[in-house]
Amino acid sequence: MSEGPQASSKPKMGVLTWALWGAALVGVAAVVYIIGQASSNPDRPKVATVPIAGPPAFASKVTTPTQPTSPPDLAFTDAAGKSVRIADFKGKVVVMNIWATWCGPCKVEMPTLAKLQAAYAGKGVEVMPISIDEANKAQQAALFIAQNAPLKFYLDGAMKLPFKLNPPAVGTPTTVIYGKDGLEVARVTGDADWSSPEAKALIDKALAAS
């Protein structure tokens, strides 16, 4: 009978061991950031993917700068290969979205950015999804944007823009809203529902500002 307690303890230890392994795996999965390792250029900067946000309301993801700053004086290209700067759109509310084809959350939110652009067509709002994919992925990125009309395609193939922001972007997607005066008024890190009433209220506020 002395073997009884030992025998009964073995399955308990087995369950505990598997539980600990399971918890460890869940913990690892929860903190994984998908880095842009798909790049074939080891010298290229890396930008982390911000995990899909889930339930929290749009307003909880919005941060506003204590001191509004201008956009970086940095050129990127449009679909025709023409150099473009955010400052070229001064006088409009600009919703600048930094994304990449290897960023899952970026693709999740893109249709809602398309809906936002459609809702404000002709109303002084420019939604600008800027891909930070390498040049060899530009066609793939352009095709994805074409599936999300009326958005237009922009490319920062050198991936400089995220690091030139003040403060720099901490991951993708990052969306920065610039007012009509060209200064940053709000920022969202991570995916968001840009077709939500809260998002539209934020845009309306920026439009109403002088």
mmCIF file with all atom_site columns, C-alpha atoms in Angstrom, residues 33-206:
data_model
loop_
_atom_site.group_PDB
_atom_site.id
_atom_site.type_symbol
_atom_site.label_atom_id
_atom_site.label_alt_id
_atom_site.label_comp_id
_atom_site.label_asym_id
_atom_site.label_entity_id
_atom_site.label_seq_id
_atom_site.pdbx_PDB_ins_code
_atom_site.Cartn_x
_atom_site.Cartn_y
_atom_site.Cartn_z
_atom_site.occupancy
_atom_site.B_iso_or_equiv
_atom_site.pdbx_formal_charge
_atom_site.auth_seq_id
_atom_site.auth_comp_id
_atom_site.auth_asym_id
_atom_site.auth_atom_id
_atom_site.pdbx_PDB_model_num
ATOM 1   C CA . TYR A 1 33  ? 6.950   40.277 -32.748 1.00 0.00 ? 33  TYR A CA 1
ATOM 2   C CA . ILE A 1 34  ? 7.257   39.504 -36.437 1.00 0.00 ? 34  ILE A CA 1
ATOM 3   C CA . ILE A 1 35  ? 10.384  41.324 -37.522 1.00 0.00 ? 35  ILE A CA 1
ATOM 4   C CA . GLY A 1 36  ? 11.039  42.156 -41.122 1.00 0.00 ? 36  GLY A CA 1
ATOM 5   C CA . GLN A 1 37  ? 13.425  39.249 -41.459 1.00 0.00 ? 37  GLN A CA 1
ATOM 6   C CA . ALA A 1 38  ? 12.039  38.495 -44.892 1.00 0.00 ? 38  ALA A CA 1
ATOM 7   C CA . SER A 1 39  ? 14.402  41.159 -46.183 1.00 0.00 ? 39  SER A CA 1
ATOM 8   C CA . SER A 1 40  ? 17.366  39.725 -48.039 1.00 0.00 ? 40  SER A CA 1
ATOM 9   C CA . ASN A 1 41  ? 19.459  42.730 -47.039 1.00 0.00 ? 41  ASN A CA 1
ATOM 10  C CA . PRO A 1 42  ? 20.937  42.202 -43.546 1.00 0.00 ? 42  PRO A CA 1
ATOM 11  C CA . ASP A 1 43  ? 21.928  45.879 -43.316 1.00 0.00 ? 43  ASP A CA 1
ATOM 12  C CA . ARG A 1 44  ? 18.361  47.071 -43.806 1.00 0.00 ? 44  ARG A CA 1
ATOM 13  C CA . PRO A 1 45  ? 16.667  48.457 -40.672 1.00 0.00 ? 45  PRO A CA 1
ATOM 14  C CA . LYS A 1 46  ? 14.152  46.193 -38.972 1.00 0.00 ? 46  LYS A CA 1
ATOM 15  C CA . VAL A 1 47  ? 10.663  47.310 -37.926 1.00 0.00 ? 47  VAL A CA 1
ATOM 16  C CA . ALA A 1 48  ? 8.595   45.138 -35.618 1.00 0.00 ? 48  ALA A CA 1
ATOM 17  C CA . THR A 1 49  ? 5.027   44.182 -36.401 1.00 0.00 ? 49  THR A CA 1
ATOM 18  C CA . VAL A 1 50  ? 2.650   45.329 -33.684 1.00 0.00 ? 50  VAL A CA 1
ATOM 19  C CA . PRO A 1 51  ? 0.410   42.367 -32.713 1.00 0.00 ? 51  PRO A CA 1
ATOM 20  C CA . ILE A 1 52  ? -3.247  42.587 -33.689 1.00 0.00 ? 52  ILE A CA 1
ATOM 21  C CA . ALA A 1 53  ? -4.909  44.698 -31.047 1.00 0.00 ? 53  ALA A CA 1
ATOM 22  C CA . GLY A 1 54  ? -8.265  42.990 -30.640 1.00 0.00 ? 54  GLY A CA 1
ATOM 23  C CA . PRO A 1 55  ? -11.130 44.308 -28.502 1.00 0.00 ? 55  PRO A CA 1
ATOM 24  C CA . PRO A 1 56  ? -9.866  47.649 -27.046 1.00 0.00 ? 56  PRO A CA 1
ATOM 25  C CA . ALA A 1 57  ? -11.777 50.664 -28.345 1.00 0.00 ? 57  ALA A CA 1
ATOM 26  C CA . PHE A 1 58  ? -10.268 52.909 -30.988 1.00 0.00 ? 58  PHE A CA 1
ATOM 27  C CA . ALA A 1 59  ? -9.944  55.858 -28.593 1.00 0.00 ? 59  ALA A CA 1
ATOM 28  C CA . SER A 1 60  ? -7.692  53.858 -26.259 1.00 0.00 ? 60  SER A CA 1
ATOM 29  C CA . LYS A 1 61  ? -5.106  53.447 -29.028 1.00 0.00 ? 61  LYS A CA 1
ATOM 30  C CA . VAL A 1 62  ? -4.830  57.126 -29.927 1.00 0.00 ? 62  VAL A CA 1
ATOM 31  C CA . THR A 1 63  ? -1.939  59.217 -28.633 1.00 0.00 ? 63  THR A CA 1
ATOM 32  C CA . THR A 1 64  ? -1.591  62.949 -29.121 1.00 0.00 ? 64  THR A CA 1
ATOM 33  C CA . PRO A 1 65  ? 1.752   64.778 -29.173 1.00 0.00 ? 65  PRO A CA 1
ATOM 34  C CA . THR A 1 66  ? 2.586   67.166 -26.344 1.00 0.00 ? 66  THR A CA 1
ATOM 35  C CA . GLN A 1 67  ? 4.292   69.341 -28.924 1.00 0.00 ? 67  GLN A CA 1
ATOM 36  C CA . PRO A 1 68  ? 3.005   68.884 -32.489 1.00 0.00 ? 68  PRO A CA 1
ATOM 37  C CA . THR A 1 69  ? 5.739   68.297 -35.046 1.00 0.00 ? 69  THR A CA 1
ATOM 38  C CA . SER A 1 70  ? 6.015   68.542 -38.806 1.00 0.00 ? 70  SER A CA 1
ATOM 39  C CA . PRO A 1 71  ? 6.323   65.414 -40.943 1.00 0.00 ? 71  PRO A CA 1
ATOM 40  C CA . PRO A 1 72  ? 9.809   64.322 -41.972 1.00 0.00 ? 72  PRO A CA 1
ATOM 41  C CA . ASP A 1 73  ? 11.201  66.156 -44.987 1.00 0.00 ? 73  ASP A CA 1
ATOM 42  C CA . LEU A 1 74  ? 11.673  62.835 -46.704 1.00 0.00 ? 74  LEU A CA 1
ATOM 43  C CA . ALA A 1 75  ? 10.725  61.846 -50.233 1.00 0.00 ? 75  ALA A CA 1
ATOM 44  C CA . PHE A 1 76  ? 9.025   58.586 -51.153 1.00 0.00 ? 76  PHE A CA 1
ATOM 45  C CA . THR A 1 77  ? 7.383   57.600 -54.431 1.00 0.00 ? 77  THR A CA 1
ATOM 46  C CA . ASP A 1 78  ? 3.873   57.250 -55.786 1.00 0.00 ? 78  ASP A CA 1
ATOM 47  C CA . ALA A 1 79  ? 2.606   54.571 -58.168 1.00 0.00 ? 79  ALA A CA 1
ATOM 48  C CA . ALA A 1 80  ? 4.164   56.382 -61.122 1.00 0.00 ? 80  ALA A CA 1
ATOM 49  C CA . GLY A 1 81  ? 7.565   56.609 -59.436 1.00 0.00 ? 81  GLY A CA 1
ATOM 50  C CA . LYS A 1 82  ? 7.242   60.341 -58.801 1.00 0.00 ? 82  LYS A CA 1
ATOM 51  C CA . SER A 1 83  ? 8.831   61.777 -55.651 1.00 0.00 ? 83  SER A CA 1
ATOM 52  C CA . VAL A 1 84  ? 6.293   62.803 -53.021 1.00 0.00 ? 84  VAL A CA 1
ATOM 53  C CA . ARG A 1 85  ? 6.496   64.370 -49.558 1.00 0.00 ? 85  ARG A CA 1
ATOM 54  C CA . ILE A 1 86  ? 3.824   64.609 -46.856 1.00 0.00 ? 86  ILE A CA 1
ATOM 55  C CA . ALA A 1 87  ? 4.301   68.383 -46.921 1.00 0.00 ? 87  ALA A CA 1
ATOM 56  C CA . ASP A 1 88  ? 2.976   68.381 -50.509 1.00 0.00 ? 88  ASP A CA 1
ATOM 57  C CA . PHE A 1 89  ? -0.482  67.765 -49.045 1.00 0.00 ? 89  PHE A CA 1
ATOM 58  C CA . LYS A 1 90  ? -0.502  70.690 -46.606 1.00 0.00 ? 90  LYS A CA 1
ATOM 59  C CA . GLY A 1 91  ? -3.989  72.146 -46.460 1.00 0.00 ? 91  GLY A CA 1
ATOM 60  C CA . LYS A 1 92  ? -5.525  68.679 -46.192 1.00 0.00 ? 92  LYS A CA 1
ATOM 61  C CA . VAL A 1 93  ? -5.895  66.313 -43.272 1.00 0.00 ? 93  VAL A CA 1
ATOM 62  C CA . VAL A 1 94  ? -3.395  63.555 -44.017 1.00 0.00 ? 94  VAL A CA 1
ATOM 63  C CA . VAL A 1 95  ? -3.766  60.043 -42.617 1.00 0.00 ? 95  VAL A CA 1
ATOM 64  C CA . MET A 1 96  ? -0.326  58.532 -43.195 1.00 0.00 ? 96  MET A CA 1
ATOM 65  C CA . ASN A 1 97  ? -0.193  54.770 -42.685 1.00 0.00 ? 97  ASN A CA 1
ATOM 66  C CA . ILE A 1 98  ? 3.130   52.916 -42.550 1.00 0.00 ? 98  ILE A CA 1
ATOM 67  C CA . TRP A 1 99  ? 2.662   49.294 -43.583 1.00 0.00 ? 99  TRP A CA 1
ATOM 68  C CA . ALA A 1 100 ? 4.305   46.306 -45.307 1.00 0.00 ? 100 ALA A CA 1
ATOM 69  C CA . THR A 1 101 ? 3.222   43.128 -47.070 1.00 0.00 ? 101 THR A CA 1
ATOM 70  C CA . TRP A 1 102 ? 4.865   41.027 -44.333 1.00 0.00 ? 102 TRP A CA 1
ATOM 71  C CA . CYS A 1 103 ? 2.787   42.761 -41.659 1.00 0.00 ? 103 CYS A CA 1
ATOM 72  C CA . GLY A 1 104 ? -0.389  40.805 -40.911 1.00 0.00 ? 104 GLY A CA 1
ATOM 73  C CA . PRO A 1 105 ? -2.132  43.498 -38.829 1.00 0.00 ? 105 PRO A CA 1
ATOM 74  C CA . CYS A 1 106 ? -1.436  46.017 -41.606 1.00 0.00 ? 106 CYS A CA 1
ATOM 75  C CA . LYS A 1 107 ? -3.434  43.909 -44.030 1.00 0.00 ? 107 LYS A CA 1
ATOM 76  C CA . VAL A 1 108 ? -6.216  43.431 -41.493 1.00 0.00 ? 108 VAL A CA 1
ATOM 77  C CA . GLU A 1 109 ? -6.827  47.166 -41.102 1.00 0.00 ? 109 GLU A CA 1
ATOM 78  C CA . MET A 1 110 ? -6.257  48.249 -44.727 1.00 0.00 ? 110 MET A CA 1
ATOM 79  C CA . PRO A 1 111 ? -9.874  47.734 -45.859 1.00 0.00 ? 111 PRO A CA 1
ATOM 80  C CA . THR A 1 112 ? -11.020 50.051 -43.070 1.00 0.00 ? 112 THR A CA 1
ATOM 81  C CA . LEU A 1 113 ? -8.569  52.728 -44.279 1.00 0.00 ? 113 LEU A CA 1
ATOM 82  C CA . ALA A 1 114 ? -10.091 52.321 -47.737 1.00 0.00 ? 114 ALA A CA 1
ATOM 83  C CA . LYS A 1 115 ? -13.547 52.856 -46.259 1.00 0.00 ? 115 LYS A CA 1
ATOM 84  C CA . LEU A 1 116 ? -12.273 55.964 -44.469 1.00 0.00 ? 116 LEU A CA 1
ATOM 85  C CA . GLN A 1 117 ? -10.927 57.420 -47.717 1.00 0.00 ? 117 GLN A CA 1
ATOM 86  C CA . ALA A 1 118 ? -14.188 56.654 -49.503 1.00 0.00 ? 118 ALA A CA 1
ATOM 87  C CA . ALA A 1 119 ? -16.217 58.296 -46.735 1.00 0.00 ? 119 ALA A CA 1
ATOM 88  C CA . TYR A 1 120 ? -14.177 61.519 -47.023 1.00 0.00 ? 120 TYR A CA 1
ATOM 89  C CA . ALA A 1 121 ? -13.766 61.651 -50.790 1.00 0.00 ? 121 ALA A CA 1
ATOM 90  C CA . GLY A 1 122 ? -13.607 65.276 -51.903 1.00 0.00 ? 122 GLY A CA 1
ATOM 91  C CA . LYS A 1 123 ? -13.645 66.525 -48.297 1.00 0.00 ? 123 LYS A CA 1
ATOM 92  C CA . GLY A 1 124 ? -9.998  67.444 -47.845 1.00 0.00 ? 124 GLY A CA 1
ATOM 93  C CA . VAL A 1 125 ? -8.756  64.143 -46.396 1.00 0.00 ? 125 VAL A CA 1
ATOM 94  C CA . GLU A 1 126 ? -5.888  62.182 -47.935 1.00 0.00 ? 126 GLU A CA 1
ATOM 95  C CA . VAL A 1 127 ? -5.306  58.636 -46.692 1.00 0.00 ? 127 VAL A CA 1
ATOM 96  C CA . MET A 1 128 ? -1.760  57.637 -47.629 1.00 0.00 ? 128 MET A CA 1
ATOM 97  C CA . PRO A 1 129 ? -0.700  54.015 -47.101 1.00 0.00 ? 129 PRO A CA 1
ATOM 98  C CA . ILE A 1 130 ? 3.093   54.043 -47.501 1.00 0.00 ? 130 ILE A CA 1
ATOM 99  C CA . SER A 1 131 ? 4.670   50.630 -48.009 1.00 0.00 ? 131 SER A CA 1
ATOM 100 C CA . ILE A 1 132 ? 8.113   50.044 -46.511 1.00 0.00 ? 132 ILE A CA 1
ATOM 101 C CA . ASP A 1 133 ? 8.648   46.916 -48.571 1.00 0.00 ? 133 ASP A CA 1
ATOM 102 C CA . GLU A 1 134 ? 11.837  46.519 -50.570 1.00 0.00 ? 134 GLU A CA 1
ATOM 103 C CA . ALA A 1 135 ? 11.722  47.316 -54.273 1.00 0.00 ? 135 ALA A CA 1
ATOM 104 C CA . ASN A 1 136 ? 11.422  43.637 -55.219 1.00 0.00 ? 136 ASN A CA 1
ATOM 105 C CA . LYS A 1 137 ? 8.157   43.484 -53.244 1.00 0.00 ? 137 LYS A CA 1
ATOM 106 C CA . ALA A 1 138 ? 6.766   46.742 -54.640 1.00 0.00 ? 138 ALA A CA 1
ATOM 107 C CA . GLN A 1 139 ? 4.579   45.073 -57.258 1.00 0.00 ? 139 GLN A CA 1
ATOM 108 C CA . GLN A 1 140 ? 3.056   42.762 -54.658 1.00 0.00 ? 140 GLN A CA 1
ATOM 109 C CA . ALA A 1 141 ? 2.378   45.746 -52.386 1.00 0.00 ? 141 ALA A CA 1
ATOM 110 C CA . ALA A 1 142 ? 0.869   47.748 -55.244 1.00 0.00 ? 142 ALA A CA 1
ATOM 111 C CA . LEU A 1 143 ? -1.472  44.890 -56.136 1.00 0.00 ? 143 LEU A CA 1
ATOM 112 C CA . PHE A 1 144 ? -2.659  44.683 -52.550 1.00 0.00 ? 144 PHE A CA 1
ATOM 113 C CA . ILE A 1 145 ? -3.441  48.407 -52.478 1.00 0.00 ? 145 ILE A CA 1
ATOM 114 C CA . ALA A 1 146 ? -5.265  48.058 -55.804 1.00 0.00 ? 146 ALA A CA 1
ATOM 115 C CA . GLN A 1 147 ? -7.567  45.608 -54.044 1.00 0.00 ? 147 GLN A CA 1
ATOM 116 C CA . ASN A 1 148 ? -8.353  48.314 -51.510 1.00 0.00 ? 148 ASN A CA 1
ATOM 117 C CA . ALA A 1 149 ? -9.578  51.142 -53.717 1.00 0.00 ? 149 ALA A CA 1
ATOM 118 C CA . PRO A 1 150 ? -9.789  54.108 -53.558 1.00 0.00 ? 150 PRO A CA 1
ATOM 119 C CA . LEU A 1 151 ? -6.432  54.036 -51.757 1.00 0.00 ? 151 LEU A CA 1
ATOM 120 C CA . LYS A 1 152 ? -3.318  55.026 -53.723 1.00 0.00 ? 152 LYS A CA 1
ATOM 121 C CA . PHE A 1 153 ? 0.027   53.281 -53.636 1.00 0.00 ? 153 PHE A CA 1
ATOM 122 C CA . TYR A 1 154 ? 3.126   54.868 -52.110 1.00 0.00 ? 154 TYR A CA 1
ATOM 123 C CA . LEU A 1 155 ? 6.517   53.305 -51.481 1.00 0.00 ? 155 LEU A CA 1
ATOM 124 C CA . ASP A 1 156 ? 9.371   54.049 -49.092 1.00 0.00 ? 156 ASP A CA 1
ATOM 125 C CA . GLY A 1 157 ? 11.636  51.287 -50.361 1.00 0.00 ? 157 GLY A CA 1
ATOM 126 C CA . ALA A 1 158 ? 14.590  52.411 -48.227 1.00 0.00 ? 158 ALA A CA 1
ATOM 127 C CA . MET A 1 159 ? 12.394  52.186 -45.110 1.00 0.00 ? 159 MET A CA 1
ATOM 128 C CA . LYS A 1 160 ? 13.615  55.528 -43.781 1.00 0.00 ? 160 LYS A CA 1
ATOM 129 C CA . LEU A 1 161 ? 10.276  57.108 -42.910 1.00 0.00 ? 161 LEU A CA 1
ATOM 130 C CA . PRO A 1 162 ? 9.514   55.111 -39.720 1.00 0.00 ? 162 PRO A CA 1
ATOM 131 C CA . PHE A 1 163 ? 12.809  56.220 -38.188 1.00 0.00 ? 163 PHE A CA 1
ATOM 132 C CA . LYS A 1 164 ? 12.493  59.856 -39.263 1.00 0.00 ? 164 LYS A CA 1
ATOM 133 C CA . LEU A 1 165 ? 9.226   60.382 -37.403 1.00 0.00 ? 165 LEU A CA 1
ATOM 134 C CA . ASN A 1 166 ? 9.422   62.286 -34.128 1.00 0.00 ? 166 ASN A CA 1
ATOM 135 C CA . PRO A 1 167 ? 9.287   60.098 -32.118 1.00 0.00 ? 167 PRO A CA 1
ATOM 136 C CA . PRO A 1 168 ? 10.213  57.211 -34.417 1.00 0.00 ? 168 PRO A CA 1
ATOM 137 C CA . ALA A 1 169 ? 7.627   54.539 -35.162 1.00 0.00 ? 169 ALA A CA 1
ATOM 138 C CA . VAL A 1 170 ? 7.930   51.555 -32.831 1.00 0.00 ? 170 VAL A CA 1
ATOM 139 C CA . GLY A 1 171 ? 6.369   49.076 -35.230 1.00 0.00 ? 171 GLY A CA 1
ATOM 140 C CA . THR A 1 172 ? 3.932   48.473 -38.041 1.00 0.00 ? 172 THR A CA 1
ATOM 141 C CA . PRO A 1 173 ? 1.301   49.455 -38.639 1.00 0.00 ? 173 PRO A CA 1
ATOM 142 C CA . THR A 1 174 ? 1.780   53.024 -37.475 1.00 0.00 ? 174 THR A CA 1
ATOM 143 C CA . THR A 1 175 ? -0.705  55.678 -38.544 1.00 0.00 ? 175 THR A CA 1
ATOM 144 C CA . VAL A 1 176 ? -0.027  59.391 -38.093 1.00 0.00 ? 176 VAL A CA 1
ATOM 145 C CA . ILE A 1 177 ? -2.654  62.074 -38.638 1.00 0.00 ? 177 ILE A CA 1
ATOM 146 C CA . TYR A 1 178 ? -1.473  65.494 -39.768 1.00 0.00 ? 178 TYR A CA 1
ATOM 147 C CA . GLY A 1 179 ? -3.747  68.521 -39.572 1.00 0.00 ? 179 GLY A CA 1
ATOM 148 C CA . LYS A 1 180 ? -4.314  71.020 -42.335 1.00 0.00 ? 180 LYS A CA 1
ATOM 149 C CA . ASP A 1 181 ? -1.421  73.061 -40.959 1.00 0.00 ? 181 ASP A CA 1
ATOM 150 C CA . GLY A 1 182 ? 0.906   70.122 -41.589 1.00 0.00 ? 182 GLY A CA 1
ATOM 151 C CA . LEU A 1 183 ? 1.495   69.313 -37.917 1.00 0.00 ? 183 LEU A CA 1
ATOM 152 C CA . GLU A 1 184 ? 0.910   65.947 -36.245 1.00 0.00 ? 184 GLU A CA 1
ATOM 153 C CA . VAL A 1 185 ? -2.329  65.860 -34.276 1.00 0.00 ? 185 VAL A CA 1
ATOM 154 C CA . ALA A 1 186 ? -2.619  62.160 -33.398 1.00 0.00 ? 186 ALA A CA 1
ATOM 155 C CA . ARG A 1 187 ? -1.001  58.764 -33.813 1.00 0.00 ? 187 ARG A CA 1
ATOM 156 C CA . VAL A 1 188 ? -2.136  55.143 -33.599 1.00 0.00 ? 188 VAL A CA 1
ATOM 157 C CA . THR A 1 189 ? 0.344   52.291 -33.175 1.00 0.00 ? 189 THR A CA 1
ATOM 158 C CA . GLY A 1 190 ? -1.068  48.938 -34.179 1.00 0.00 ? 190 GLY A CA 1
ATOM 159 C CA . ASP A 1 191 ? -4.121  48.030 -36.198 1.00 0.00 ? 191 ASP A CA 1
ATOM 160 C CA . ALA A 1 192 ? -7.379  49.898 -35.776 1.00 0.00 ? 192 ALA A CA 1
ATOM 161 C CA . ASP A 1 193 ? -10.838 50.092 -37.274 1.00 0.00 ? 193 ASP A CA 1
ATOM 162 C CA . TRP A 1 194 ? -10.578 53.283 -39.312 1.00 0.00 ? 194 TRP A CA 1
ATOM 163 C CA . SER A 1 195 ? -14.181 52.972 -40.439 1.00 0.00 ? 195 SER A CA 1
ATOM 164 C CA . SER A 1 196 ? -15.446 53.264 -36.850 1.00 0.00 ? 196 SER A CA 1
ATOM 165 C CA . PRO A 1 197 ? -17.395 56.292 -35.576 1.00 0.00 ? 197 PRO A CA 1
ATOM 166 C CA . GLU A 1 198 ? -14.499 57.072 -33.204 1.00 0.00 ? 198 GLU A CA 1
ATOM 167 C CA . ALA A 1 199 ? -12.031 57.232 -36.082 1.00 0.00 ? 199 ALA A CA 1
ATOM 168 C CA . LYS A 1 200 ? -14.322 59.478 -38.064 1.00 0.00 ? 200 LYS A CA 1
ATOM 169 C CA . ALA A 1 201 ? -14.769 61.742 -35.038 1.00 0.00 ? 201 ALA A CA 1
ATOM 170 C CA . LEU A 1 202 ? -10.994 62.133 -34.879 1.00 0.00 ? 202 LEU A CA 1
ATOM 171 C CA . ILE A 1 203 ? -10.847 63.077 -38.555 1.00 0.00 ? 203 ILE A CA 1
ATOM 172 C CA . ASP A 1 204 ? -13.784 65.475 -38.181 1.00 0.00 ? 204 ASP A CA 1
ATOM 173 C CA . LYS A 1 205 ? -11.998 67.210 -35.310 1.00 0.00 ? 205 LYS A CA 1
ATOM 174 C CA . ALA A 1 206 ? -8.870  67.629 -37.424 1.00 0.00 ? 206 ALA A CA 1
#
